[in-house]
Amino acid sequence: MTPTVAYRSYAKLNLHLDVLNRRNDGYHNIETIFQTVDLGDTLQFSERRSRISLNCNSTDIDAGEDNLVWRAADLLRRRSGCRLGVRIDLEKRIPVAAGLGGGSGNAAAALVALNALWGLGLDKKQLAEFALELGSDVPFCLDGGTAAGTGRGEVLTRLKPPPIPWFVLLHPPLSISTSRIFNHPALARRKTVPRGGHTPAFKRVLEAFEKGQVPDTLINRFETVVFADQPKLAVLKQRLLDAGCTTAAMSGTGPTLFGICNTKKQAQQAAETFPEMKTTVARRVKVGVERTD
Ligand code: C5P
């Protein structure tokens, strides 16, 4: 029988996201709180003799050599000297280019799965290094749960799960390029990183999370530039608040918006006020990827 493993990779939200300065390597230092939620893609990996092949149920993504999953497999093979191949079947549920880190989670699943399938014996530190080569959010996606992220987002500190029982996610039918938003001329940036590493605002956010509270100052620094291009998103955010969500914000560089709700019923009722759009009622999860076979 062909050796096969199956994994699920979860979507992430940025509960808080601030942009600091542009660095010499072209990336930005950020301050974020990541949270994985139970909206997941599934991936099946079957060993093949020598080639990497990727099949996907969605026409929204390119399943070729530019796909992060393919690149993750290729990177592992090149660095480990492994000659084995793999057929990967990817079933997408997480909207693409939506601020939910779907592609990053898929890449994290590929690293973990192929380390197991090909018997590479790489440790967590090596996987995290490969993850960062694939993308800034991929290291977080390896572990998932609730974490503070600084640097490019790869300097991670695990946090207590916040008392956020339910999320309602709105999926406006738009794709947004992360790099376009990070490099937008109107994005407010700092010249330097604050002394001691964190801005006072992020310190307050972290303190609240450490006390098991949801801070009332959660922000997403990208909202200003993204909402200026897409004013409908600002209206949707206000509608989430009007529908009873205690907090609402955009995730990543958008367009996904999320609202925080106290009960499942409240989240479902809030979702029903958006009949024109795809929505998800979600709960937090403690992992980024998980084996399902
Ligand atoms: O790391 P990732 O490939 O996801 O980033 C996509 C683009 O977003 C980068 O090429 C860069 O322009 C921008 N980016 C950034 N600072 C970060 C993360 C991403 O400037 N911390």
PDB file of C-alpha atoms and ligand atoms in Angstrom:
ATOM      1  CA  MET A   1       0.000   0.000   0.000  1.00  0.00           C
ATOM      2  CA  THR A   2       1.167   3.541  -0.769  1.00  0.00           C
ATOM      3  CA  PRO A   3       2.172   5.339   2.437  1.00  0.00           C
ATOM      4  CA  THR A   4      -0.341   8.175   2.915  1.00  0.00           C
ATOM      5  CA  VAL A   5      -0.951  10.792   5.630  1.00  0.00           C
ATOM      6  CA  ALA A   6      -3.804  13.321   5.932  1.00  0.00           C
ATOM      7  CA  TYR A   7      -3.721  16.680   7.687  1.00  0.00           C
ATOM      8  CA  ARG A   8      -6.000  19.626   8.355  1.00  0.00           C
ATOM      9  CA  SER A   9      -4.640  23.188   8.415  1.00  0.00           C
ATOM     10  CA  TYR A  10      -6.616  25.904  10.174  1.00  0.00           C
ATOM     11  CA  ALA A  11      -7.291  29.543   9.285  1.00  0.00           C
ATOM     12  CA  LYS A  12      -5.711  32.261  11.427  1.00  0.00           C
ATOM     13  CA  LEU A  13      -7.090  35.583  12.540  1.00  0.00           C
ATOM     14  CA  ASN A  14      -5.027  38.576  13.592  1.00  0.00           C
ATOM     15  CA  LEU A  15      -6.919  39.679  16.692  1.00  0.00           C
ATOM     16  CA  HIS A  16      -4.581  42.677  16.838  1.00  0.00           C
ATOM     17  CA  LEU A  17      -2.164  43.854  14.134  1.00  0.00           C
ATOM     18  CA  ASP A  18       0.118  46.850  14.179  1.00  0.00           C
ATOM     19  CA  VAL A  19       2.850  47.739  11.687  1.00  0.00           C
ATOM     20  CA  LEU A  20       6.059  49.323  12.969  1.00  0.00           C
ATOM     21  CA  ASN A  21       8.961  50.137  10.621  1.00  0.00           C
ATOM     22  CA  ARG A  22      10.151  48.936   7.232  1.00  0.00           C
ATOM     23  CA  ARG A  23      13.340  46.900   7.682  1.00  0.00           C
ATOM     24  CA  ASN A  24      16.472  46.711   5.566  1.00  0.00           C
ATOM     25  CA  ASP A  25      15.341  43.363   4.139  1.00  0.00           C
ATOM     26  CA  GLY A  26      12.155  44.995   2.794  1.00  0.00           C
ATOM     27  CA  TYR A  27       9.826  43.342   5.317  1.00  0.00           C
ATOM     28  CA  HIS A  28       8.089  45.213   8.127  1.00  0.00           C
ATOM     29  CA  ASN A  29       8.344  44.628  11.843  1.00  0.00           C
ATOM     30  CA  ILE A  30       4.874  43.962  13.166  1.00  0.00           C
ATOM     31  CA  GLU A  31       3.108  43.402  16.478  1.00  0.00           C
ATOM     32  CA  THR A  32       0.267  40.931  16.270  1.00  0.00           C
ATOM     33  CA  ILE A  33      -1.897  38.497  18.187  1.00  0.00           C
ATOM     34  CA  PHE A  34      -2.548  35.392  16.118  1.00  0.00           C
ATOM     35  CA  GLN A  35      -5.431  33.008  16.745  1.00  0.00           C
ATOM     36  CA  THR A  36      -6.327  29.854  14.795  1.00  0.00           C
ATOM     37  CA  VAL A  37     -10.025  29.056  14.309  1.00  0.00           C
ATOM     38  CA  ASP A  38     -11.871  25.906  13.221  1.00  0.00           C
ATOM     39  CA  LEU A  39     -12.161  26.734   9.546  1.00  0.00           C
ATOM     40  CA  GLY A  40      -9.791  24.290   7.858  1.00  0.00           C
ATOM     41  CA  ASP A  41      -8.406  22.976   4.578  1.00  0.00           C
ATOM     42  CA  THR A  42      -7.600  19.286   4.209  1.00  0.00           C
ATOM     43  CA  LEU A  43      -4.488  17.862   2.618  1.00  0.00           C
ATOM     44  CA  GLN A  44      -3.631  14.291   1.731  1.00  0.00           C
ATOM     45  CA  PHE A  45      -0.032  13.275   1.037  1.00  0.00           C
ATOM     46  CA  SER A  46       0.729  10.003  -0.790  1.00  0.00           C
ATOM     47  CA  GLU A  47       4.295   8.913  -1.366  1.00  0.00           C
ATOM     48  CA  ARG A  48       5.430   8.712  -5.005  1.00  0.00           C
ATOM     49  CA  ARG A  49       8.729   7.620  -6.498  1.00  0.00           C
ATOM     50  CA  SER A  50      10.334  10.922  -7.397  1.00  0.00           C
ATOM     51  CA  ARG A  51       7.990  13.738  -8.464  1.00  0.00           C
ATOM     52  CA  ILE A  52       5.972  16.344  -6.565  1.00  0.00           C
ATOM     53  CA  SER A  53       2.421  16.756  -7.862  1.00  0.00           C
ATOM     54  CA  LEU A  54      -0.341  18.931  -6.443  1.00  0.00           C
ATOM     55  CA  ASN A  55      -4.077  18.701  -7.136  1.00  0.00           C
ATOM     56  CA  CYS A  56      -6.625  21.122  -5.749  1.00  0.00           C
ATOM     57  CA  ASN A  57     -10.444  21.238  -5.744  1.00  0.00           C
ATOM     58  CA  SER A  58     -10.448  25.051  -6.074  1.00  0.00           C
ATOM     59  CA  THR A  59      -9.999  27.074  -9.229  1.00  0.00           C
ATOM     60  CA  ASP A  60      -9.121  30.117  -7.068  1.00  0.00           C
ATOM     61  CA  ILE A  61      -5.531  28.990  -6.659  1.00  0.00           C
ATOM     62  CA  ASP A  62      -2.678  28.033  -8.928  1.00  0.00           C
ATOM     63  CA  ALA A  63      -1.735  24.449  -8.097  1.00  0.00           C
ATOM     64  CA  GLY A  64       1.586  24.786  -9.926  1.00  0.00           C
ATOM     65  CA  GLU A  65       5.166  25.252  -8.779  1.00  0.00           C
ATOM     66  CA  ASP A  66       4.436  28.711  -7.325  1.00  0.00           C
ATOM     67  CA  ASN A  67       1.963  27.298  -4.823  1.00  0.00           C
ATOM     68  CA  LEU A  68       3.302  27.419  -1.250  1.00  0.00           C
ATOM     69  CA  VAL A  69       2.503  23.726  -0.734  1.00  0.00           C
ATOM     70  CA  TRP A  70       4.550  22.730  -3.764  1.00  0.00           C
ATOM     71  CA  ARG A  71       7.336  25.072  -2.654  1.00  0.00           C
ATOM     72  CA  ALA A  72       7.308  23.574   0.862  1.00  0.00           C
ATOM     73  CA  ALA A  73       7.727  20.068  -0.571  1.00  0.00           C
ATOM     74  CA  ASP A  74      10.458  21.219  -2.957  1.00  0.00           C
ATOM     75  CA  LEU A  75      12.334  23.080  -0.189  1.00  0.00           C
ATOM     76  CA  LEU A  76      12.298  20.005   2.080  1.00  0.00           C
ATOM     77  CA  ARG A  77      13.595  17.792  -0.726  1.00  0.00           C
ATOM     78  CA  ARG A  78      16.380  20.158  -1.710  1.00  0.00           C
ATOM     79  CA  ARG A  79      17.565  20.765   1.849  1.00  0.00           C
ATOM     80  CA  SER A  80      17.331  17.185   3.087  1.00  0.00           C
ATOM     81  CA  GLY A  81      18.602  15.501  -0.073  1.00  0.00           C
ATOM     82  CA  CYS A  82      15.506  13.276  -0.027  1.00  0.00           C
ATOM     83  CA  ARG A  83      14.777  11.718  -3.444  1.00  0.00           C
ATOM     84  CA  LEU A  84      11.204  10.626  -2.722  1.00  0.00           C
ATOM     85  CA  GLY A  85       8.220  12.322  -4.340  1.00  0.00           C
ATOM     86  CA  VAL A  86       4.650  12.961  -3.265  1.00  0.00           C
ATOM     87  CA  ARG A  87       1.152  13.432  -4.643  1.00  0.00           C
ATOM     88  CA  ILE A  88      -0.677  16.094  -2.646  1.00  0.00           C
ATOM     89  CA  ASP A  89      -4.474  16.525  -2.778  1.00  0.00           C
ATOM     90  CA  LEU A  90      -5.590  19.838  -1.324  1.00  0.00           C
ATOM     91  CA  GLU A  91      -9.219  20.578  -0.508  1.00  0.00           C
ATOM     92  CA  LYS A  92      -9.734  24.291   0.086  1.00  0.00           C
ATOM     93  CA  ARG A  93     -12.396  25.701   2.377  1.00  0.00           C
ATOM     94  CA  ILE A  94     -10.466  28.737   3.610  1.00  0.00           C
ATOM     95  CA  PRO A  95     -10.987  31.660   1.217  1.00  0.00           C
ATOM     96  CA  VAL A  96      -7.860  32.546  -0.777  1.00  0.00           C
ATOM     97  CA  ALA A  97      -5.932  35.861  -0.423  1.00  0.00           C
ATOM     98  CA  ALA A  98      -8.364  36.799   2.318  1.00  0.00           C
ATOM     99  CA  GLY A  99      -6.194  37.632   5.366  1.00  0.00           C
ATOM    100  CA  LEU A 100      -6.810  34.173   6.878  1.00  0.00           C
ATOM    101  CA  GLY A 101      -3.357  32.679   6.224  1.00  0.00           C
ATOM    102  CA  GLY A 102      -4.867  29.754   4.311  1.00  0.00           C
ATOM    103  CA  GLY A 103      -1.848  29.256   2.047  1.00  0.00           C
ATOM    104  CA  SER A 104       0.533  29.653   5.007  1.00  0.00           C
ATOM    105  CA  GLY A 105      -1.354  26.966   6.949  1.00  0.00           C
ATOM    106  CA  ASN A 106      -1.249  24.637   3.934  1.00  0.00           C
ATOM    107  CA  ALA A 107       2.531  25.139   3.715  1.00  0.00           C
ATOM    108  CA  ALA A 108       2.906  24.430   7.458  1.00  0.00           C
ATOM    109  CA  ALA A 109       0.900  21.207   7.023  1.00  0.00           C
ATOM    110  CA  ALA A 110       3.130  20.195   4.098  1.00  0.00           C
ATOM    111  CA  LEU A 111       6.293  20.673   6.203  1.00  0.00           C
ATOM    112  CA  VAL A 112       4.951  18.626   9.122  1.00  0.00           C
ATOM    113  CA  ALA A 113       3.376  15.921   6.943  1.00  0.00           C
ATOM    114  CA  LEU A 114       6.366  15.388   4.652  1.00  0.00           C
ATOM    115  CA  ASN A 115       8.774  15.355   7.594  1.00  0.00           C
ATOM    116  CA  ALA A 116       6.721  12.378   8.821  1.00  0.00           C
ATOM    117  CA  LEU A 117       5.986  10.728   5.439  1.00  0.00           C
ATOM    118  CA  TRP A 118       9.555  10.917   4.156  1.00  0.00           C
ATOM    119  CA  GLY A 119      11.039  10.128   7.606  1.00  0.00           C
ATOM    120  CA  LEU A 120      13.305  13.197   7.563  1.00  0.00           C
ATOM    121  CA  GLY A 121      13.596  13.538  11.355  1.00  0.00           C
ATOM    122  CA  LEU A 122      13.734  17.357  11.281  1.00  0.00           C
ATOM    123  CA  ASP A 123      13.243  19.034  14.657  1.00  0.00           C
ATOM    124  CA  LYS A 124      10.895  21.940  15.432  1.00  0.00           C
ATOM    125  CA  LYS A 125      13.649  24.531  15.066  1.00  0.00           C
ATOM    126  CA  GLN A 126      14.573  23.332  11.562  1.00  0.00           C
ATOM    127  CA  LEU A 127      10.924  23.228  10.522  1.00  0.00           C
ATOM    128  CA  ALA A 128      10.435  26.788  11.834  1.00  0.00           C
ATOM    129  CA  GLU A 129      13.431  27.980   9.773  1.00  0.00           C
ATOM    130  CA  PHE A 130      12.045  26.414   6.606  1.00  0.00           C
ATOM    131  CA  ALA A 131       8.627  27.837   7.477  1.00  0.00           C
ATOM    132  CA  LEU A 132       9.987  31.388   7.586  1.00  0.00           C
ATOM    133  CA  GLU A 133      11.626  30.933   4.187  1.00  0.00           C
ATOM    134  CA  LEU A 134       8.164  30.171   2.797  1.00  0.00           C
ATOM    135  CA  GLY A 135       6.342  33.119   4.400  1.00  0.00           C
ATOM    136  CA  SER A 136       6.089  35.333   7.466  1.00  0.00           C
ATOM    137  CA  ASP A 137       2.940  33.626   8.843  1.00  0.00           C
ATOM    138  CA  VAL A 138       4.066  30.032   8.240  1.00  0.00           C
ATOM    139  CA  PRO A 139       6.045  29.650  11.531  1.00  0.00           C
ATOM    140  CA  PHE A 140       2.918  30.566  13.538  1.00  0.00           C
ATOM    141  CA  CYS A 141       0.822  28.123  11.505  1.00  0.00           C
ATOM    142  CA  LEU A 142       3.066  25.213  12.577  1.00  0.00           C
ATOM    143  CA  ASP A 143       1.847  25.578  16.181  1.00  0.00           C
ATOM    144  CA  GLY A 144      -1.342  27.665  15.929  1.00  0.00           C
ATOM    145  CA  GLY A 145      -3.420  28.415  19.031  1.00  0.00           C
ATOM    146  CA  THR A 146      -3.083  31.902  20.514  1.00  0.00           C
ATOM    147  CA  ALA A 147       0.291  33.643  20.170  1.00  0.00           C
ATOM    148  CA  ALA A 148       1.911  37.058  20.147  1.00  0.00           C
ATOM    149  CA  GLY A 149       4.024  37.590  17.028  1.00  0.00           C
ATOM    150  CA  THR A 150       6.753  40.200  16.524  1.00  0.00           C
ATOM    151  CA  GLY A 151       9.620  40.629  14.047  1.00  0.00           C
ATOM    152  CA  ARG A 152       8.095  39.621  10.687  1.00  0.00           C
ATOM    153  CA  GLY A 153       5.575  37.648  12.752  1.00  0.00           C
ATOM    154  CA  GLU A 154       7.925  34.746  13.387  1.00  0.00           C
ATOM    155  CA  VAL A 155       9.088  35.705  16.908  1.00  0.00           C
ATOM    156  CA  LEU A 156       6.330  33.894  18.741  1.00  0.00           C
ATOM    157  CA  THR A 157       5.182  33.750  22.357  1.00  0.00           C
ATOM    158  CA  ARG A 158       2.332  31.420  23.158  1.00  0.00           C
ATOM    159  CA  LEU A 159      -0.491  33.077  25.123  1.00  0.00           C
ATOM    160  CA  LYS A 160      -3.357  31.813  27.248  1.00  0.00           C
ATOM    161  CA  PRO A 161      -6.438  31.239  25.093  1.00  0.00           C
ATOM    162  CA  PRO A 162      -8.574  34.376  25.345  1.00  0.00           C
ATOM    163  CA  PRO A 163     -12.136  34.298  26.693  1.00  0.00           C
ATOM    164  CA  ILE A 164     -13.583  34.644  23.200  1.00  0.00           C
ATOM    165  CA  PRO A 165     -16.280  32.009  22.878  1.00  0.00           C
ATOM    166  CA  TRP A 166     -17.379  32.554  19.268  1.00  0.00           C
ATOM    167  CA  PHE A 167     -16.387  34.387  16.114  1.00  0.00           C
ATOM    168  CA  VAL A 168     -18.452  35.337  13.127  1.00  0.00           C
ATOM    169  CA  LEU A 169     -16.372  35.753   9.958  1.00  0.00           C
ATOM    170  CA  LEU A 170     -17.486  37.687   6.888  1.00  0.00           C
ATOM    171  CA  HIS A 171     -15.982  36.705   3.554  1.00  0.00           C
ATOM    172  CA  PRO A 172     -16.416  39.607   1.112  1.00  0.00           C
ATOM    173  CA  PRO A 173     -15.749  38.318  -2.426  1.00  0.00           C
ATOM    174  CA  LEU A 174     -12.438  40.169  -2.893  1.00  0.00           C
ATOM    175  CA  SER A 175      -8.799  39.073  -3.072  1.00  0.00           C
ATOM    176  CA  ILE A 176      -6.224  41.434  -1.600  1.00  0.00           C
ATOM    177  CA  SER A 177      -2.482  41.292  -2.237  1.00  0.00           C
ATOM    178  CA  THR A 178      -0.580  41.307   1.068  1.00  0.00           C
ATOM    179  CA  SER A 179       2.504  42.881  -0.445  1.00  0.00           C
ATOM    180  CA  ARG A 180       0.476  45.691  -2.071  1.00  0.00           C
ATOM    181  CA  ILE A 181      -1.027  46.649   1.285  1.00  0.00           C
ATOM    182  CA  PHE A 182       2.252  46.382   3.218  1.00  0.00           C
ATOM    183  CA  ASN A 183       3.868  48.619   0.609  1.00  0.00           C
ATOM    184  CA  HIS A 184       0.963  51.067   0.254  1.00  0.00           C
ATOM    185  CA  PRO A 185       2.268  54.684   0.282  1.00  0.00           C
ATOM    186  CA  ALA A 186      -0.499  55.773   2.667  1.00  0.00           C
ATOM    187  CA  LEU A 187       0.341  53.145   5.316  1.00  0.00           C
ATOM    188  CA  ALA A 188       1.469  54.853   8.553  1.00  0.00           C
ATOM    189  CA  ARG A 189       4.900  53.502   9.485  1.00  0.00           C
ATOM    190  CA  ARG A 190       7.340  54.231  12.256  1.00  0.00           C
ATOM    191  CA  LYS A 191      10.972  55.101  11.578  1.00  0.00           C
ATOM    192  CA  THR A 192      12.300  52.876  14.357  1.00  0.00           C
ATOM    193  CA  VAL A 193      11.297  50.005  16.625  1.00  0.00           C
ATOM    194  CA  PRO A 194      10.257  51.202  20.127  1.00  0.00           C
ATOM    195  CA  ARG A 195      12.723  50.872  22.964  1.00  0.00           C
ATOM    196  CA  GLY A 196      12.233  47.672  24.933  1.00  0.00           C
ATOM    197  CA  GLY A 197      10.743  46.041  21.839  1.00  0.00           C
ATOM    198  CA  HIS A 198       7.016  46.703  22.224  1.00  0.00           C
ATOM    199  CA  THR A 199       4.837  49.778  21.739  1.00  0.00           C
ATOM    200  CA  PRO A 200       2.869  50.879  24.826  1.00  0.00           C
ATOM    201  CA  ALA A 201      -0.335  49.843  23.017  1.00  0.00           C
ATOM    202  CA  PHE A 202       0.970  46.298  22.441  1.00  0.00           C
ATOM    203  CA  LYS A 203       2.152  46.080  26.066  1.00  0.00           C
ATOM    204  CA  ARG A 204      -1.414  46.837  27.166  1.00  0.00           C
ATOM    205  CA  VAL A 205      -2.802  44.223  24.764  1.00  0.00           C
ATOM    206  CA  LEU A 206      -0.348  41.595  26.068  1.00  0.00           C
ATOM    207  CA  GLU A 207      -1.117  42.431  29.701  1.00  0.00           C
ATOM    208  CA  ALA A 208      -4.821  41.961  29.050  1.00  0.00           C
ATOM    209  CA  PHE A 209      -4.226  38.587  27.352  1.00  0.00           C
ATOM    210  CA  GLU A 210      -2.003  37.488  30.237  1.00  0.00           C
ATOM    211  CA  LYS A 211      -4.811  38.348  32.679  1.00  0.00           C
ATOM    212  CA  GLY A 212      -7.261  36.346  30.566  1.00  0.00           C
ATOM    213  CA  GLN A 213      -9.109  39.446  29.363  1.00  0.00           C
ATOM    214  CA  VAL A 214      -9.980  40.675  25.887  1.00  0.00           C
ATOM    215  CA  PRO A 215      -8.444  44.149  25.567  1.00  0.00           C
ATOM    216  CA  ASP A 216     -10.743  46.932  24.395  1.00  0.00           C
ATOM    217  CA  THR A 217      -7.983  48.405  22.220  1.00  0.00           C
ATOM    218  CA  LEU A 218      -7.619  45.719  19.525  1.00  0.00           C
ATOM    219  CA  ILE A 219      -6.688  47.368  16.252  1.00  0.00           C
ATOM    220  CA  ASN A 220      -5.698  46.494  12.736  1.00  0.00           C
ATOM    221  CA  ARG A 221      -3.352  49.134  11.307  1.00  0.00           C
ATOM    222  CA  PHE A 222      -4.213  48.096   7.723  1.00  0.00           C
ATOM    223  CA  GLU A 223      -7.893  48.972   8.031  1.00  0.00           C
ATOM    224  CA  THR A 224      -7.307  52.631   7.136  1.00  0.00           C
ATOM    225  CA  VAL A 225      -5.668  51.920   3.774  1.00  0.00           C
ATOM    226  CA  VAL A 226      -7.837  48.928   2.862  1.00  0.00           C
ATOM    227  CA  PHE A 227     -11.097  50.680   3.832  1.00  0.00           C
ATOM    228  CA  ALA A 228     -10.045  53.752   1.797  1.00  0.00           C
ATOM    229  CA  ASP A 229      -9.886  51.476  -1.294  1.00  0.00           C
ATOM    230  CA  GLN A 230     -12.958  49.445  -0.306  1.00  0.00           C
ATOM    231  CA  PRO A 231     -15.333  51.658   1.707  1.00  0.00           C
ATOM    232  CA  LYS A 232     -17.894  48.824   1.804  1.00  0.00           C
ATOM    233  CA  LEU A 233     -15.649  47.011   4.277  1.00  0.00           C
ATOM    234  CA  ALA A 234     -15.977  49.841   6.811  1.00  0.00           C
ATOM    235  CA  VAL A 235     -19.764  49.559   6.475  1.00  0.00           C
ATOM    236  CA  LEU A 236     -19.590  45.789   7.029  1.00  0.00           C
ATOM    237  CA  LYS A 237     -17.468  46.266  10.145  1.00  0.00           C
ATOM    238  CA  GLN A 238     -20.039  48.680  11.589  1.00  0.00           C
ATOM    239  CA  ARG A 239     -22.816  46.220  10.742  1.00  0.00           C
ATOM    240  CA  LEU A 240     -21.024  43.523  12.774  1.00  0.00           C
ATOM    241  CA  LEU A 241     -21.061  45.841  15.786  1.00  0.00           C
ATOM    242  CA  ASP A 242     -24.717  46.744  15.130  1.00  0.00           C
ATOM    243  CA  ALA A 243     -25.502  43.005  14.994  1.00  0.00           C
ATOM    244  CA  GLY A 244     -24.320  42.669  18.607  1.00  0.00           C
ATOM    245  CA  CYS A 245     -20.640  41.687  18.254  1.00  0.00           C
ATOM    246  CA  THR A 246     -18.603  43.035  21.176  1.00  0.00           C
ATOM    247  CA  THR A 247     -15.611  43.799  18.920  1.00  0.00           C
ATOM    248  CA  ALA A 248     -15.112  43.720  15.163  1.00  0.00           C
ATOM    249  CA  ALA A 249     -11.973  44.085  13.042  1.00  0.00           C
ATOM    250  CA  MET A 250     -10.319  43.070   9.795  1.00  0.00           C
ATOM    251  CA  SER A 251      -7.898  40.123   9.756  1.00  0.00           C
ATOM    252  CA  GLY A 252      -4.441  40.507   8.187  1.00  0.00           C
ATOM    253  CA  THR A 253      -4.514  42.672   5.075  1.00  0.00           C
ATOM    254  CA  GLY A 254      -8.177  41.739   4.558  1.00  0.00           C
ATOM    255  CA  PRO A 255     -10.766  41.491   3.272  1.00  0.00           C
ATOM    256  CA  THR A 256     -12.010  39.026   5.955  1.00  0.00           C
ATOM    257  CA  LEU A 257     -13.735  40.771   8.847  1.00  0.00           C
ATOM    258  CA  PHE A 258     -14.470  39.094  12.168  1.00  0.00           C
ATOM    259  CA  GLY A 259     -16.760  39.857  15.063  1.00  0.00           C
ATOM    260  CA  ILE A 260     -16.503  38.502  18.591  1.00  0.00           C
ATOM    261  CA  CYS A 261     -19.683  37.053  20.135  1.00  0.00           C
ATOM    262  CA  ASN A 262     -20.522  35.684  23.567  1.00  0.00           C
ATOM    263  CA  THR A 263     -22.730  32.812  22.458  1.00  0.00           C
ATOM    264  CA  LYS A 264     -23.112  30.570  19.420  1.00  0.00           C
ATOM    265  CA  LYS A 265     -26.675  31.833  18.979  1.00  0.00           C
ATOM    266  CA  GLN A 266     -25.486  35.432  18.918  1.00  0.00           C
ATOM    267  CA  ALA A 267     -22.834  34.551  16.319  1.00  0.00           C
ATOM    268  CA  GLN A 268     -25.409  32.736  14.170  1.00  0.00           C
ATOM    269  CA  GLN A 269     -27.843  35.638  14.462  1.00  0.00           C
ATOM    270  CA  ALA A 270     -25.114  38.123  13.526  1.00  0.00           C
ATOM    271  CA  ALA A 271     -24.200  35.941  10.505  1.00  0.00           C
ATOM    272  CA  GLU A 272     -27.848  35.903   9.400  1.00  0.00           C
ATOM    273  CA  THR A 273     -27.810  39.684   9.060  1.00  0.00           C
ATOM    274  CA  PHE A 274     -25.434  39.208   6.072  1.00  0.00           C
ATOM    275  CA  PRO A 275     -27.561  37.137   3.666  1.00  0.00           C
ATOM    276  CA  GLU A 276     -25.712  38.614   0.683  1.00  0.00           C
ATOM    277  CA  MET A 277     -22.369  37.153   1.678  1.00  0.00           C
ATOM    278  CA  LYS A 278     -20.540  33.977   2.690  1.00  0.00           C
ATOM    279  CA  THR A 279     -20.083  33.839   6.486  1.00  0.00           C
ATOM    280  CA  THR A 280     -18.546  31.381   8.956  1.00  0.00           C
ATOM    281  CA  VAL A 281     -19.385  30.876  12.623  1.00  0.00           C
ATOM    282  CA  ALA A 282     -16.135  29.692  14.186  1.00  0.00           C
ATOM    283  CA  ARG A 283     -14.478  28.799  17.482  1.00  0.00           C
ATOM    284  CA  ARG A 284     -10.848  29.050  18.405  1.00  0.00           C
ATOM    285  CA  VAL A 285      -8.620  25.975  18.177  1.00  0.00           C
ATOM    286  CA  LYS A 286      -5.394  25.187  20.014  1.00  0.00           C
ATOM    287  CA  VAL A 287      -3.391  23.914  17.035  1.00  0.00           C
ATOM    288  CA  GLY A 288      -2.313  25.112  13.597  1.00  0.00           C
ATOM    289  CA  VAL A 289      -2.201  21.782  11.787  1.00  0.00           C
ATOM    290  CA  GLU A 290      -3.428  18.369  12.846  1.00  0.00           C
ATOM    291  CA  ARG A 291      -3.150  14.851  11.533  1.00  0.00           C
ATOM    292  CA  THR A 292      -6.540  13.420  10.649  1.00  0.00           C
ATOM    293  CA  ASP A 293      -5.885   9.902   9.275  1.00  0.00           C
TER     294      ASP A 293
HETATM  295  O1  C5P B   1       6.117  36.749   4.057  1.00  0.00           O
HETATM  296  P1  C5P B   1       5.087  36.807   3.004  1.00  0.00           P
HETATM  297  O2  C5P B   1       5.516  36.110   1.734  1.00  0.00           O
HETATM  298  O3  C5P B   1       3.736  36.358   3.448  1.00  0.00           O
HETATM  299  O4  C5P B   1       4.922  38.338   2.633  1.00  0.00           O
HETATM  300  C1  C5P B   1       4.353  38.802   1.451  1.00  0.00           C
HETATM  301  C2  C5P B   1       4.776  40.250   1.269  1.00  0.00           C
HETATM  302  O5  C5P B   1       4.190  41.063   2.286  1.00  0.00           O
HETATM  303  C3  C5P B   1       6.270  40.490   1.399  1.00  0.00           C
HETATM  304  O6  C5P B   1       6.912  40.331   0.161  1.00  0.00           O
HETATM  305  C4  C5P B   1       6.353  41.903   1.908  1.00  0.00           C
HETATM  306  O7  C5P B   1       6.209  42.824   0.834  1.00  0.00           O
HETATM  307  C5  C5P B   1       5.115  42.036   2.767  1.00  0.00           C
HETATM  308  N1  C5P B   1       5.393  41.783   4.199  1.00  0.00           N
HETATM  309  C6  C5P B   1       6.088  42.749   4.925  1.00  0.00           C
HETATM  310  N2  C5P B   1       6.338  42.541   6.251  1.00  0.00           N
HETATM  311  C7  C5P B   1       5.908  41.427   6.873  1.00  0.00           C
HETATM  312  C8  C5P B   1       5.176  40.444   6.157  1.00  0.00           C
HETATM  313  C9  C5P B   1       4.948  40.656   4.808  1.00  0.00           C
HETATM  314  O8  C5P B   1       6.487  43.787   4.381  1.00  0.00           O
HETATM  315  N3  C5P B   1       6.148  41.262   8.190  1.00  0.00           N
END
